[in-house]
PDB file of C-alpha atoms (C1' of nucleotides) in Angstrom:
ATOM      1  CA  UNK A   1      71.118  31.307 -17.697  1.00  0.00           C
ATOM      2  CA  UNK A   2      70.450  34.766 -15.986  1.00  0.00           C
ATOM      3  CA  UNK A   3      71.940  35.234 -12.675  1.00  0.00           C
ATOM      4  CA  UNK A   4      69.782  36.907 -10.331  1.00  0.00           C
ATOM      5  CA  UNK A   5      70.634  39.863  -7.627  1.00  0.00           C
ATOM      6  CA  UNK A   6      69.488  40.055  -4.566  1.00  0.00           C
ATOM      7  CA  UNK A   7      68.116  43.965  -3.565  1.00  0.00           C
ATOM      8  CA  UNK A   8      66.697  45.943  -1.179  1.00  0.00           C
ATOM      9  CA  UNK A   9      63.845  46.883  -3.564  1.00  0.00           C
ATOM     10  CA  UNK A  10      63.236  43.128  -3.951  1.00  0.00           C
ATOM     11  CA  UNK A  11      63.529  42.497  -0.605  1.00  0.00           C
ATOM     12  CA  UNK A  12      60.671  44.851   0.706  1.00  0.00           C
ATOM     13  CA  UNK A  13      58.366  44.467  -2.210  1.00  0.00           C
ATOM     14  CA  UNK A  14      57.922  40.750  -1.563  1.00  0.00           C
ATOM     15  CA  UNK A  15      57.518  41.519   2.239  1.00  0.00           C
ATOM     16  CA  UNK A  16      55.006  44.208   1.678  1.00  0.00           C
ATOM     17  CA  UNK A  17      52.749  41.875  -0.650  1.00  0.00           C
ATOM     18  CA  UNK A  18      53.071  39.078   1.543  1.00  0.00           C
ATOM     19  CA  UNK A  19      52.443  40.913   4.860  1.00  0.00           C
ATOM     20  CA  UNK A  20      49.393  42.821   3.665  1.00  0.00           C
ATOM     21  CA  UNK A  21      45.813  42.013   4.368  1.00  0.00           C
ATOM     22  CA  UNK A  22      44.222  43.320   1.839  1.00  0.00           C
ATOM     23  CA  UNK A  23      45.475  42.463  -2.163  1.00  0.00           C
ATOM     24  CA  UNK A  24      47.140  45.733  -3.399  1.00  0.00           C
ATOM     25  CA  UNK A  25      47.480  46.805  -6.291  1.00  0.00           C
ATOM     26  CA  UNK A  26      51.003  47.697  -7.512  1.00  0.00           C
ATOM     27  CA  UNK A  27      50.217  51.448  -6.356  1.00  0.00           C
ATOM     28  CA  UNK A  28      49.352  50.363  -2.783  1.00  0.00           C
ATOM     29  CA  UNK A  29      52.809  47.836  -2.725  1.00  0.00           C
ATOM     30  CA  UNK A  30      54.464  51.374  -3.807  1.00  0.00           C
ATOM     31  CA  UNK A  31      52.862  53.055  -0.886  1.00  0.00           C
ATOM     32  CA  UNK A  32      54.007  50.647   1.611  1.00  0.00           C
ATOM     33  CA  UNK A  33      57.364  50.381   0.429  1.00  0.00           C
ATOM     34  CA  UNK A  34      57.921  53.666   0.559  1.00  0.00           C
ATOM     35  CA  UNK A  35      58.381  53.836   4.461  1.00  0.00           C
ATOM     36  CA  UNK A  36      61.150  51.981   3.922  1.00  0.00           C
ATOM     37  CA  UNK A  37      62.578  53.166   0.659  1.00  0.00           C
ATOM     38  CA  UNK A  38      61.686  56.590   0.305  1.00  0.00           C
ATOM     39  CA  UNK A  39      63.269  56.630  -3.043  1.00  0.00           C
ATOM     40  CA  UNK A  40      61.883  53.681  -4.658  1.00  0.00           C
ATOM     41  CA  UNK A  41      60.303  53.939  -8.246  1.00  0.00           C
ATOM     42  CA  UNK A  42      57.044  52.869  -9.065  1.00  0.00           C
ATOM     43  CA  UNK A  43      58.414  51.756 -12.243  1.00  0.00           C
ATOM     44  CA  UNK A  44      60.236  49.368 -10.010  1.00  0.00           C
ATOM     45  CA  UNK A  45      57.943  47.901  -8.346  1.00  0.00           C
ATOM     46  CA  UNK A  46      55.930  46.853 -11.415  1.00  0.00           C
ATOM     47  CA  UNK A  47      59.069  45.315 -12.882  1.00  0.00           C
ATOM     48  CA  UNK A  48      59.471  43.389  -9.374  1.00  0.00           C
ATOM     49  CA  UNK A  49      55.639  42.603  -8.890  1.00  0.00           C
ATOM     50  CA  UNK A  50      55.850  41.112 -12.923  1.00  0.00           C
ATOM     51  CA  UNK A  51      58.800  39.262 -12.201  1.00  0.00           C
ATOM     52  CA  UNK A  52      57.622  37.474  -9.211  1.00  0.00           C
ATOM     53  CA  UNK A  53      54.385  36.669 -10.519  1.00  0.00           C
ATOM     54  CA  UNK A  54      56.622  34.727 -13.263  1.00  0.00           C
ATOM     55  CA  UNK A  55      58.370  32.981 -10.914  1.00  0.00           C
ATOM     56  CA  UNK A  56      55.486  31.915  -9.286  1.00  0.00           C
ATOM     57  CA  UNK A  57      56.353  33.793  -5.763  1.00  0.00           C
ATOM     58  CA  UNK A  58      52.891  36.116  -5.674  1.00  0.00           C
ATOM     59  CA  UNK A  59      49.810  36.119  -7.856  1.00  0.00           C
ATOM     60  CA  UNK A  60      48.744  38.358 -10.144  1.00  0.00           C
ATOM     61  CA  UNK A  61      44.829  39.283 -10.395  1.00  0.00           C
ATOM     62  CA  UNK A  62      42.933  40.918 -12.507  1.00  0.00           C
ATOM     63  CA  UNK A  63      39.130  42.596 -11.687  1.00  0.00           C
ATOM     64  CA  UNK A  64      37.167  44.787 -14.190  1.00  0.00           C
ATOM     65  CA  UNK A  65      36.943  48.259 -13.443  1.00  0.00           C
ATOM     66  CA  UNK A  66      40.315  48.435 -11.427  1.00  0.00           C
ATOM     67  CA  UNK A  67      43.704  47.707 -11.434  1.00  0.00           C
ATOM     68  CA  UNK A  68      45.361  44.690 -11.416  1.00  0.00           C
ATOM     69  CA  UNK A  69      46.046  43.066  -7.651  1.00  0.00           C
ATOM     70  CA  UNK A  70      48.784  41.452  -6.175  1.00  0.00           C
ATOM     71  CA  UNK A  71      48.444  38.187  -3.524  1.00  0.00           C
ATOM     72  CA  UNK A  72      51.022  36.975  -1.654  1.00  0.00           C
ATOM     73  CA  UNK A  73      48.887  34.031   0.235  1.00  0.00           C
ATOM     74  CA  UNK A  74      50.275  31.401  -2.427  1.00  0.00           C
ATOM     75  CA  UNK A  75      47.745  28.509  -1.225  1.00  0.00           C
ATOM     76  CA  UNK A  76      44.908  27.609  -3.282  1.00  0.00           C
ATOM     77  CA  UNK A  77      41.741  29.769  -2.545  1.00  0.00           C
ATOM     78  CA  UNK A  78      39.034  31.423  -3.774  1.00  0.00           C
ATOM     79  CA  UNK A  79      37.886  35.429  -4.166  1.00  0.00           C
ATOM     80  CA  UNK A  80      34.806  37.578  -4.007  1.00  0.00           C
ATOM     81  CA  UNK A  81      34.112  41.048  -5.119  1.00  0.00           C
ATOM     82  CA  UNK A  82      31.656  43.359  -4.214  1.00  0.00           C
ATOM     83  CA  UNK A  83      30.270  44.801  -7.846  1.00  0.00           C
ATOM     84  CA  UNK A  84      29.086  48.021  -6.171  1.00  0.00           C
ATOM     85  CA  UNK A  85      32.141  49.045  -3.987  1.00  0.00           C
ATOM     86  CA  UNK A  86      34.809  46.970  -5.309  1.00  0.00           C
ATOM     87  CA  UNK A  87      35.698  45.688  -1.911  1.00  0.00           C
ATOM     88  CA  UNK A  88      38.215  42.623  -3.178  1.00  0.00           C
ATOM     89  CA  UNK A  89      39.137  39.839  -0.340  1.00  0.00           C
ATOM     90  CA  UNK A  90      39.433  36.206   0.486  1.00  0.00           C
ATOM     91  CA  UNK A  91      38.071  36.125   3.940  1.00  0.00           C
ATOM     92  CA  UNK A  92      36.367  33.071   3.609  1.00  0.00           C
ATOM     93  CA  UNK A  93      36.934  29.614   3.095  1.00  0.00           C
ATOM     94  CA  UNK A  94      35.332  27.322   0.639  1.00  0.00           C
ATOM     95  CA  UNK A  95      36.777  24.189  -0.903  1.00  0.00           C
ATOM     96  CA  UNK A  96      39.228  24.373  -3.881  1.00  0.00           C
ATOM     97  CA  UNK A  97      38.304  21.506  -6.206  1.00  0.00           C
ATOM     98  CA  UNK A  98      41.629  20.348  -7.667  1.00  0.00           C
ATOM     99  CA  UNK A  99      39.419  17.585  -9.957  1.00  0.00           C
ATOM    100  CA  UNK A 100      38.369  20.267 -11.722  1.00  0.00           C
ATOM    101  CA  UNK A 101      41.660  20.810 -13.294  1.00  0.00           C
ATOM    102  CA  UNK A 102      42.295  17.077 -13.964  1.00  0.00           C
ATOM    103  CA  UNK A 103      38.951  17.139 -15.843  1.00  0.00           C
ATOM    104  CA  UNK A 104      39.737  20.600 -17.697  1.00  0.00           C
ATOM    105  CA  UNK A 105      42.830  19.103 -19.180  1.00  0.00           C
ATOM    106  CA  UNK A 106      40.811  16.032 -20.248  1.00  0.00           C
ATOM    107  CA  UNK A 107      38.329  17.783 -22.012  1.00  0.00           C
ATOM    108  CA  UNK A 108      40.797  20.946 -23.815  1.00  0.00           C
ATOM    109  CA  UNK A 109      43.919  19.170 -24.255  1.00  0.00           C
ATOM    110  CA  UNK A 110      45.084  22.345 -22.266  1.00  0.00           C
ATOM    111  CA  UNK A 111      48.201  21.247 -19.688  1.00  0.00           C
ATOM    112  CA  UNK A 112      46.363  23.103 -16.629  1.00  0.00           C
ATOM    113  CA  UNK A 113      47.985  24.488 -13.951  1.00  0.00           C
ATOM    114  CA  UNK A 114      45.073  26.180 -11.669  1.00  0.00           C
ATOM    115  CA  UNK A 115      42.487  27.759 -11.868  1.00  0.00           C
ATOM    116  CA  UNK A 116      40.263  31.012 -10.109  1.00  0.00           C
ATOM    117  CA  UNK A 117      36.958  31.813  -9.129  1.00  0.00           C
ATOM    118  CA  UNK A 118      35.739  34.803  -8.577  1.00  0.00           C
ATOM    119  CA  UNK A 119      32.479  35.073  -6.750  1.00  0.00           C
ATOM    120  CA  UNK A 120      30.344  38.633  -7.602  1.00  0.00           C
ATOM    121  CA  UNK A 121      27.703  39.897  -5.214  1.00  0.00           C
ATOM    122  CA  UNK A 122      26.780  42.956  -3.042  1.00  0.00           C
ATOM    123  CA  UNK A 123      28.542  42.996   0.390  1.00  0.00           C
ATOM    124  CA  UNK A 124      27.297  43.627   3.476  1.00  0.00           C
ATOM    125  CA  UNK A 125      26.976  47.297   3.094  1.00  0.00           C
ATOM    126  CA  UNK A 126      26.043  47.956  -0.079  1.00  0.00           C
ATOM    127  CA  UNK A 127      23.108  45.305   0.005  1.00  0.00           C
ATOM    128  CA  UNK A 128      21.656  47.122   2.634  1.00  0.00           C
ATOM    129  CA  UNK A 129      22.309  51.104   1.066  1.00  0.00           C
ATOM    130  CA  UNK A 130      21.055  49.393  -2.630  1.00  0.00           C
ATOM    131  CA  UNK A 131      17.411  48.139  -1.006  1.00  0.00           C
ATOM    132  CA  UNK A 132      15.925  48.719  -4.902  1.00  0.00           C
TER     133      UNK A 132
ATOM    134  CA  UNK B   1      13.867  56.972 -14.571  1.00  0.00           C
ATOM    135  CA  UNK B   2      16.101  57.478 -17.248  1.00  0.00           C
ATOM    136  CA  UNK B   3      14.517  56.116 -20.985  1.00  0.00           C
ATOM    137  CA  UNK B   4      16.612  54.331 -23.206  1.00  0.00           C
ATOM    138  CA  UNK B   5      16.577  54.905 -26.490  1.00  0.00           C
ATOM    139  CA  UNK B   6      16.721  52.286 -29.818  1.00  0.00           C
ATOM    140  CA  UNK B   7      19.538  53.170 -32.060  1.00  0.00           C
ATOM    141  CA  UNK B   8      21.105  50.940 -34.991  1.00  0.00           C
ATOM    142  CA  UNK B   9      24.581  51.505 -32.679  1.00  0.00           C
ATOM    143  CA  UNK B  10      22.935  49.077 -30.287  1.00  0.00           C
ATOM    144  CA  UNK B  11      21.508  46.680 -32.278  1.00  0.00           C
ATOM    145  CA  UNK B  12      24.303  45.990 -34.437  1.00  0.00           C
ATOM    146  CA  UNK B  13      26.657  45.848 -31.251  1.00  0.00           C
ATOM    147  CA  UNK B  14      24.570  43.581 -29.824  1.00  0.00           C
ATOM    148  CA  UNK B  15      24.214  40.971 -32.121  1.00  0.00           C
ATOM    149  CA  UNK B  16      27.552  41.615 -32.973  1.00  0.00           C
ATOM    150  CA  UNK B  17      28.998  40.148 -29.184  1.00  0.00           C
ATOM    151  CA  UNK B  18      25.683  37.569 -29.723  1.00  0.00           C
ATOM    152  CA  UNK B  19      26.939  36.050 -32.727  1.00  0.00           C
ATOM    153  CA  UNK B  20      31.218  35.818 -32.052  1.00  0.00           C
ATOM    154  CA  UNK B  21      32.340  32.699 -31.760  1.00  0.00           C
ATOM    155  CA  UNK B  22      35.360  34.461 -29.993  1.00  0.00           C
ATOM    156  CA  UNK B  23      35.156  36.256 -27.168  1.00  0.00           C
ATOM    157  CA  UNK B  24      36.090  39.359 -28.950  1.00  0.00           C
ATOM    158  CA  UNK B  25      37.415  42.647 -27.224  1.00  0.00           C
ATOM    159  CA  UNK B  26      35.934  46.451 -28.070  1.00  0.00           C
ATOM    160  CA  UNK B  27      38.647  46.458 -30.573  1.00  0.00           C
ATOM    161  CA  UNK B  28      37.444  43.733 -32.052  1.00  0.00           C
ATOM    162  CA  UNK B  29      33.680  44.636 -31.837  1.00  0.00           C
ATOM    163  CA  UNK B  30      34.689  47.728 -33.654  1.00  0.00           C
ATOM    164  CA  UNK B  31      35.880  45.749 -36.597  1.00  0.00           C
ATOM    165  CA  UNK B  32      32.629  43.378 -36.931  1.00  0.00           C
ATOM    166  CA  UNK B  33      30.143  46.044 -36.743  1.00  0.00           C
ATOM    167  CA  UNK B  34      32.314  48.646 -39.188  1.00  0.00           C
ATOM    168  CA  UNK B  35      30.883  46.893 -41.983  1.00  0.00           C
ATOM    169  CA  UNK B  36      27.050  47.272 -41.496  1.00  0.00           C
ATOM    170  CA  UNK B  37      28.165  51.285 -40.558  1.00  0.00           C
ATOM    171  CA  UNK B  38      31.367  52.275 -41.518  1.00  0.00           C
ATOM    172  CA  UNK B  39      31.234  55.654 -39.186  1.00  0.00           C
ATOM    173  CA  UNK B  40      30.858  53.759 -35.879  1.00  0.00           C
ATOM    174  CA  UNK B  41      33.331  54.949 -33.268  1.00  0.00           C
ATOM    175  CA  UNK B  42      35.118  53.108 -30.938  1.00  0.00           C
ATOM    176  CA  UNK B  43      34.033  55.383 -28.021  1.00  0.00           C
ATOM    177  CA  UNK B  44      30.293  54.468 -29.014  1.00  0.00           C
ATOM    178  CA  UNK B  45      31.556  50.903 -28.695  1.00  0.00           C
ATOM    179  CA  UNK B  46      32.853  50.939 -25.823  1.00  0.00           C
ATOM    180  CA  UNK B  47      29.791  53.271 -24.332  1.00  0.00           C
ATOM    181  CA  UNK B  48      27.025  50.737 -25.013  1.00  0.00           C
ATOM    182  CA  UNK B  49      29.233  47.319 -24.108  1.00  0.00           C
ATOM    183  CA  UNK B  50      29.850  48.943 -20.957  1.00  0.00           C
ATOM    184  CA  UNK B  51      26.079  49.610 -20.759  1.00  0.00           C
ATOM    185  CA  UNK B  52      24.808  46.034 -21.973  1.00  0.00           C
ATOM    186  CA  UNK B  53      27.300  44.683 -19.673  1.00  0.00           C
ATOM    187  CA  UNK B  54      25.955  47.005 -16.746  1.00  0.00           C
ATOM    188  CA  UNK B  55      21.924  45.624 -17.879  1.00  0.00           C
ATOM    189  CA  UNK B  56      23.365  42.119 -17.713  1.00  0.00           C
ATOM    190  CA  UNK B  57      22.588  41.696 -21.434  1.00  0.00           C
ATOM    191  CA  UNK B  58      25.988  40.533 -21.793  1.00  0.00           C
ATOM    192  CA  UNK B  59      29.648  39.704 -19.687  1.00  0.00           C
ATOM    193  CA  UNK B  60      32.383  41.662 -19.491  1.00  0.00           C
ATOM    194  CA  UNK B  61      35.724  39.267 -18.463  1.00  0.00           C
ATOM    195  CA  UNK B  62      38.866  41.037 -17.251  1.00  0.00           C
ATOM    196  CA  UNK B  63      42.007  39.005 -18.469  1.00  0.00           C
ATOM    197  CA  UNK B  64      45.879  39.568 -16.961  1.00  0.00           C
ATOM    198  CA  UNK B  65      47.669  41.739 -20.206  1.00  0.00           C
ATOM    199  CA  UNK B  66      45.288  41.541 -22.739  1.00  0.00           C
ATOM    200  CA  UNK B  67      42.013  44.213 -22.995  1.00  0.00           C
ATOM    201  CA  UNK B  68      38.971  43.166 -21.559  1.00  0.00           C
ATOM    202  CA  UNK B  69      36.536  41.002 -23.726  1.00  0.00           C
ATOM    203  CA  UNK B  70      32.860  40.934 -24.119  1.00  0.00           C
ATOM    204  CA  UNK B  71      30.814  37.660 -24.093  1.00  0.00           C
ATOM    205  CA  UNK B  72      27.412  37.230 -25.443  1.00  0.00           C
ATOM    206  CA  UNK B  73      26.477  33.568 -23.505  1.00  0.00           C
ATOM    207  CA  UNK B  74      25.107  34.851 -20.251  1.00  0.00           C
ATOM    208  CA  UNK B  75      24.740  30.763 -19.632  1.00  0.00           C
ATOM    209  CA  UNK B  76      26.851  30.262 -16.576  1.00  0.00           C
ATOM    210  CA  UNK B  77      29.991  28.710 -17.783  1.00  0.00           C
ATOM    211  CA  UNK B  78      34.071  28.626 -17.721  1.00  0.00           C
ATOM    212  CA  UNK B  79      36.778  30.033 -19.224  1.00  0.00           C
ATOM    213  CA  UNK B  80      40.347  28.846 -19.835  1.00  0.00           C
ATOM    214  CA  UNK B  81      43.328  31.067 -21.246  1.00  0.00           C
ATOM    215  CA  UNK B  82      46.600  30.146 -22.292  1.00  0.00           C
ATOM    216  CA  UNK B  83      49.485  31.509 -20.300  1.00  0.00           C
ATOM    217  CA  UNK B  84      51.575  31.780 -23.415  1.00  0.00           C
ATOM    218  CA  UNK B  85      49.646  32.561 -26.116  1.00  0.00           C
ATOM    219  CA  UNK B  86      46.662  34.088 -24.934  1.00  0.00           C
ATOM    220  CA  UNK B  87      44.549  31.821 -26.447  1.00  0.00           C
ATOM    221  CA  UNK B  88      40.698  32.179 -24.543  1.00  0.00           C
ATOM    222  CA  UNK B  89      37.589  30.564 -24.772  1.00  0.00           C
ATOM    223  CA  UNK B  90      34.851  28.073 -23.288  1.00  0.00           C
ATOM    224  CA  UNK B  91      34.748  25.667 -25.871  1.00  0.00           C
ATOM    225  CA  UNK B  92      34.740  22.779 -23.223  1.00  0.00           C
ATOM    226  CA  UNK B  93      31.804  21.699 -20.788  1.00  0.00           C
ATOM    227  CA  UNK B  94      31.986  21.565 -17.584  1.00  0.00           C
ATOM    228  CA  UNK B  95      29.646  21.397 -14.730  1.00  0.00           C
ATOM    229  CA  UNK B  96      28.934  24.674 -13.081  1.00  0.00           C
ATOM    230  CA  UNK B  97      28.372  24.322  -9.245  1.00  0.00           C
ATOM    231  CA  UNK B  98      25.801  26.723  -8.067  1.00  0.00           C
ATOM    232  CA  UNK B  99      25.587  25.451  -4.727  1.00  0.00           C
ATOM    233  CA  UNK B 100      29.035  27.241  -4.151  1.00  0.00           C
ATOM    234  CA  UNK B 101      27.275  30.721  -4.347  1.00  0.00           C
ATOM    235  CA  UNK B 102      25.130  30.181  -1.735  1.00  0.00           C
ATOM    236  CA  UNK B 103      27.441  28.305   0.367  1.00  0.00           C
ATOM    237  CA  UNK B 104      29.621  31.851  -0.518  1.00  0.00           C
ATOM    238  CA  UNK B 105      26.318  33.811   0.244  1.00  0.00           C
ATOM    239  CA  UNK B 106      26.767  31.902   3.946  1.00  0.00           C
ATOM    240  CA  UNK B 107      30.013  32.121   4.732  1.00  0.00           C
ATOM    241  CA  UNK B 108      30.461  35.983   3.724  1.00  0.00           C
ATOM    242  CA  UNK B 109      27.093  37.755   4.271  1.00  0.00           C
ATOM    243  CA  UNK B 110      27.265  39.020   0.446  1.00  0.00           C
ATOM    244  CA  UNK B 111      24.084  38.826  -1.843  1.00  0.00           C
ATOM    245  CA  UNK B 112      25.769  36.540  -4.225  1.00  0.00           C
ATOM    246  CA  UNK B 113      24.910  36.719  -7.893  1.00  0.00           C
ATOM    247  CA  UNK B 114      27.021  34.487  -9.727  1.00  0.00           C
ATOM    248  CA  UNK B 115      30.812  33.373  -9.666  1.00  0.00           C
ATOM    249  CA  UNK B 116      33.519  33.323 -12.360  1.00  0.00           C
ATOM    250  CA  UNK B 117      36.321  30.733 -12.982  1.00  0.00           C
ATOM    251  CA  UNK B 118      39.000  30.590 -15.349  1.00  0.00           C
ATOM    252  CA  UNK B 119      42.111  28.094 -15.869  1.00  0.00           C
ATOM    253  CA  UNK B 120      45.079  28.829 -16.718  1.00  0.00           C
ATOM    254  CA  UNK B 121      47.364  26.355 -18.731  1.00  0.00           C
ATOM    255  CA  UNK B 122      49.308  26.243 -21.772  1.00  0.00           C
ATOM    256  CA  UNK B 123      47.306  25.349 -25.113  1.00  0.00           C
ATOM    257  CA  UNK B 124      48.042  22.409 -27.262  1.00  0.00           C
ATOM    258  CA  UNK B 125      50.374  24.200 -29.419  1.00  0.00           C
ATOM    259  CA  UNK B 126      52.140  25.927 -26.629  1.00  0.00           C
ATOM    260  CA  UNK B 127      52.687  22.566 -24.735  1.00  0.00           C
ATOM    261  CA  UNK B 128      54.315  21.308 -28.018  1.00  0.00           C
ATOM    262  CA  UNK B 129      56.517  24.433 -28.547  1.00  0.00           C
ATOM    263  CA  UNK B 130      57.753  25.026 -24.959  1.00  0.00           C
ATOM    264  CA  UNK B 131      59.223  21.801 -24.072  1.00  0.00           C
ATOM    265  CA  UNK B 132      61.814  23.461 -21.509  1.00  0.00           C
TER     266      UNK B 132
ATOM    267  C1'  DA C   1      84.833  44.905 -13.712  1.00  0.00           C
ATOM    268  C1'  DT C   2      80.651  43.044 -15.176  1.00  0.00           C
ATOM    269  C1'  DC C   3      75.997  43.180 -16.067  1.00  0.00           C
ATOM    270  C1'  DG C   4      71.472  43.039 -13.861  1.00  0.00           C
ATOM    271  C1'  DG C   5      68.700  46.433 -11.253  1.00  0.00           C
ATOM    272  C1'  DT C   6      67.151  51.068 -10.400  1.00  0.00           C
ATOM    273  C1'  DG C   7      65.089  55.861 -10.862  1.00  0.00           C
ATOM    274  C1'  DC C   8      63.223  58.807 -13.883  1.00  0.00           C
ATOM    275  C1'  DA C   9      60.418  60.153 -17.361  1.00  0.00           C
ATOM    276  C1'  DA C  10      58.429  59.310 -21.596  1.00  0.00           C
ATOM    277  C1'  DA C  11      55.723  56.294 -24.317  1.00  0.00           C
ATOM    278  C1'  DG C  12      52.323  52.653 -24.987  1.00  0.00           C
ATOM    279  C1'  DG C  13      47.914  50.538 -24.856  1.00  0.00           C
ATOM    280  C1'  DT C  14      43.277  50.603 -23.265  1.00  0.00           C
ATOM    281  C1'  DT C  15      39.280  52.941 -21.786  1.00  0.00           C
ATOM    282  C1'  DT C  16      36.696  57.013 -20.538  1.00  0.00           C
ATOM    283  C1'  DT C  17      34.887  61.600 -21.258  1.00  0.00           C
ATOM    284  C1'  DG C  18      33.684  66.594 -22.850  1.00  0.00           C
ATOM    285  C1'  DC C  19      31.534  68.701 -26.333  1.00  0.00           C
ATOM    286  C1'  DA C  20      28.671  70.076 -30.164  1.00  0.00           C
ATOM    287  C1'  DG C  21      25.638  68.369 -33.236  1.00  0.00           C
ATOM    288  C1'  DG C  22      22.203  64.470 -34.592  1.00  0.00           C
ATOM    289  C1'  DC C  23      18.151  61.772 -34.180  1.00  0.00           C
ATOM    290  C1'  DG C  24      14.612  58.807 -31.689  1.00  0.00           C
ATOM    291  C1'  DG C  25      10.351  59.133 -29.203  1.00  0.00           C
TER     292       DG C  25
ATOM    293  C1'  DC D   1      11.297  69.646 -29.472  1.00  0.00           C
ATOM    294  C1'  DC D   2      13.463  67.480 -25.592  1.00  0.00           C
ATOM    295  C1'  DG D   3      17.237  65.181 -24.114  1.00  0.00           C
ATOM    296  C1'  DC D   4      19.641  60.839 -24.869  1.00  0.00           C
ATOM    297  C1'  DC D   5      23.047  59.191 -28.110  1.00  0.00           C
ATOM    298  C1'  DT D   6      26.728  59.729 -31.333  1.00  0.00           C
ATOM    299  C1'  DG D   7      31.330  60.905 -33.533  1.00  0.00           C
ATOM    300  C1'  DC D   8      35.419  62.941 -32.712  1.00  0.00           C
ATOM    301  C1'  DA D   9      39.326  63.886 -30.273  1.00  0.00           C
ATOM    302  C1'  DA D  10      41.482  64.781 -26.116  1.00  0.00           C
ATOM    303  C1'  DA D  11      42.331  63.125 -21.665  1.00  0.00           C
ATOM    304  C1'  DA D  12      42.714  59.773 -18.104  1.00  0.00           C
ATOM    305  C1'  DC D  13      44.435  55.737 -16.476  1.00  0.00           C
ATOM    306  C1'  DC D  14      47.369  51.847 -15.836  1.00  0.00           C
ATOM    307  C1'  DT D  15      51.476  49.688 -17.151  1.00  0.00           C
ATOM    308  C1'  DT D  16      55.649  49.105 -19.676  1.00  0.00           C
ATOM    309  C1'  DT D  17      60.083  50.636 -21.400  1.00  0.00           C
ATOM    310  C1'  DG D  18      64.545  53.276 -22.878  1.00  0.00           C
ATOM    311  C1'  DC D  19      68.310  55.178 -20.950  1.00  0.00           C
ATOM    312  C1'  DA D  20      72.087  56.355 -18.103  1.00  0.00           C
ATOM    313  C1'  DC D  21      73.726  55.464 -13.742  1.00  0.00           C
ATOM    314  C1'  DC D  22      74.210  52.434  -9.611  1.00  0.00           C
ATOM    315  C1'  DG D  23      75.495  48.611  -6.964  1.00  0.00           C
ATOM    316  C1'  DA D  24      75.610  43.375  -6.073  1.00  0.00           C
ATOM    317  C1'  DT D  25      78.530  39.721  -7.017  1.00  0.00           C
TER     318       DT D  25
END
DNA sequence: ATCGGTGCAAAGGTTTTGCAGGCGG
DNA sequence: CCGCCTGCAAAACCTTTGCACCGAT
């Protein structure tokens, strides 16, 4: 059994993903962190950002065409994506459908433990600047 | 207007992704078509799946640690990968709601075109082997 | 004092890209 | 022939990792 330390570095990270509005990717977390930890590695926060994900403290998501992002908001909810921008969020609010992973595990054999939706579209902006 | 051009690079790439029963990654692309023309590069590869995918002729899926993969079944339907193993595919049939994209479409202002969901689980064999 | 965590930098894996030549229309 | 496409190889990009030191317990 590994015996886990308590750190500054851990400390912040978690509060930086978990405070932040939009879902950064591990190079954002870095940025933030910095303020408080001028020192601290990128390298570092990686290792953290992995290790947390494992434990099941903040979510790891991945999107085509950029890096991975981090979520802190640990509840059950969906994404979109804009496929021109990239603009990534979760402001919105649409049902989660927990059956669905009942019935997954019914049909695979699988032992489910969520699942994610991505919606892809054209936001706001770049429906109207597209217009072809 | 740009005008595309019909090579044998396309055509065997194409029915390459068309015909896998996987859900194979450039890599793995590479491999299938080598054999109708052993001088196919892996940047040409990549090139025209990014293209195809770009044309919607066929769906590119991001995955956490493993390279992106290509599917040929533009057929809305889900995925499920194996948190241990890796193990991904849609053999399994389940409905796909596509009310939630325009209840999305409401909700965020986006022009939605489609939405993505993938569960996460451990496979038969994992299940068996874990046991923790 | 122990041993997990950190910073640094190098390496790893995946994907993109510049270039010169090739070939489809 | 024009100019898009290709092969090749280098570069870019994101992420992980080895190592020696640091610091939490």
């Amino acid at each position: 059994m590994i015996k886990e330390r308590n750190t500054k570095q851990k400390t912040v990270i978690l509060s930086a993903v978990r405070s932040a509005k939009i879902h950064p990717t591990a190079e954002q977390v870095h940025a933030m962190v910095l303020a408080d930890m001028p020192n601290i590695s990128l390298g570092t926060v990686y290792r953290n950002l992995n290790h947390m994900a494992e434990l099941g403290q903040i979510r790891r998501i991945s999107v085509t065409n950029s890096p991975d992002r981090f979520d802190g908001d640990l509840s059950p909810h969906h994404h979109i994506c804009c496929s021109e921008c990239g603009e990534f969020n979760d402001r919105f609010d649409l049902p989660y459908d927990k059956s669905l992973d009942t019935l997954a595990e019914k049909k695979t054999g699988y032992k489910i433990t969520r699942h994610e939706t991505v919606f892809y579209g054209l936001c706001k902006n770049c429906k109207k600047s597209i217009k072809n």
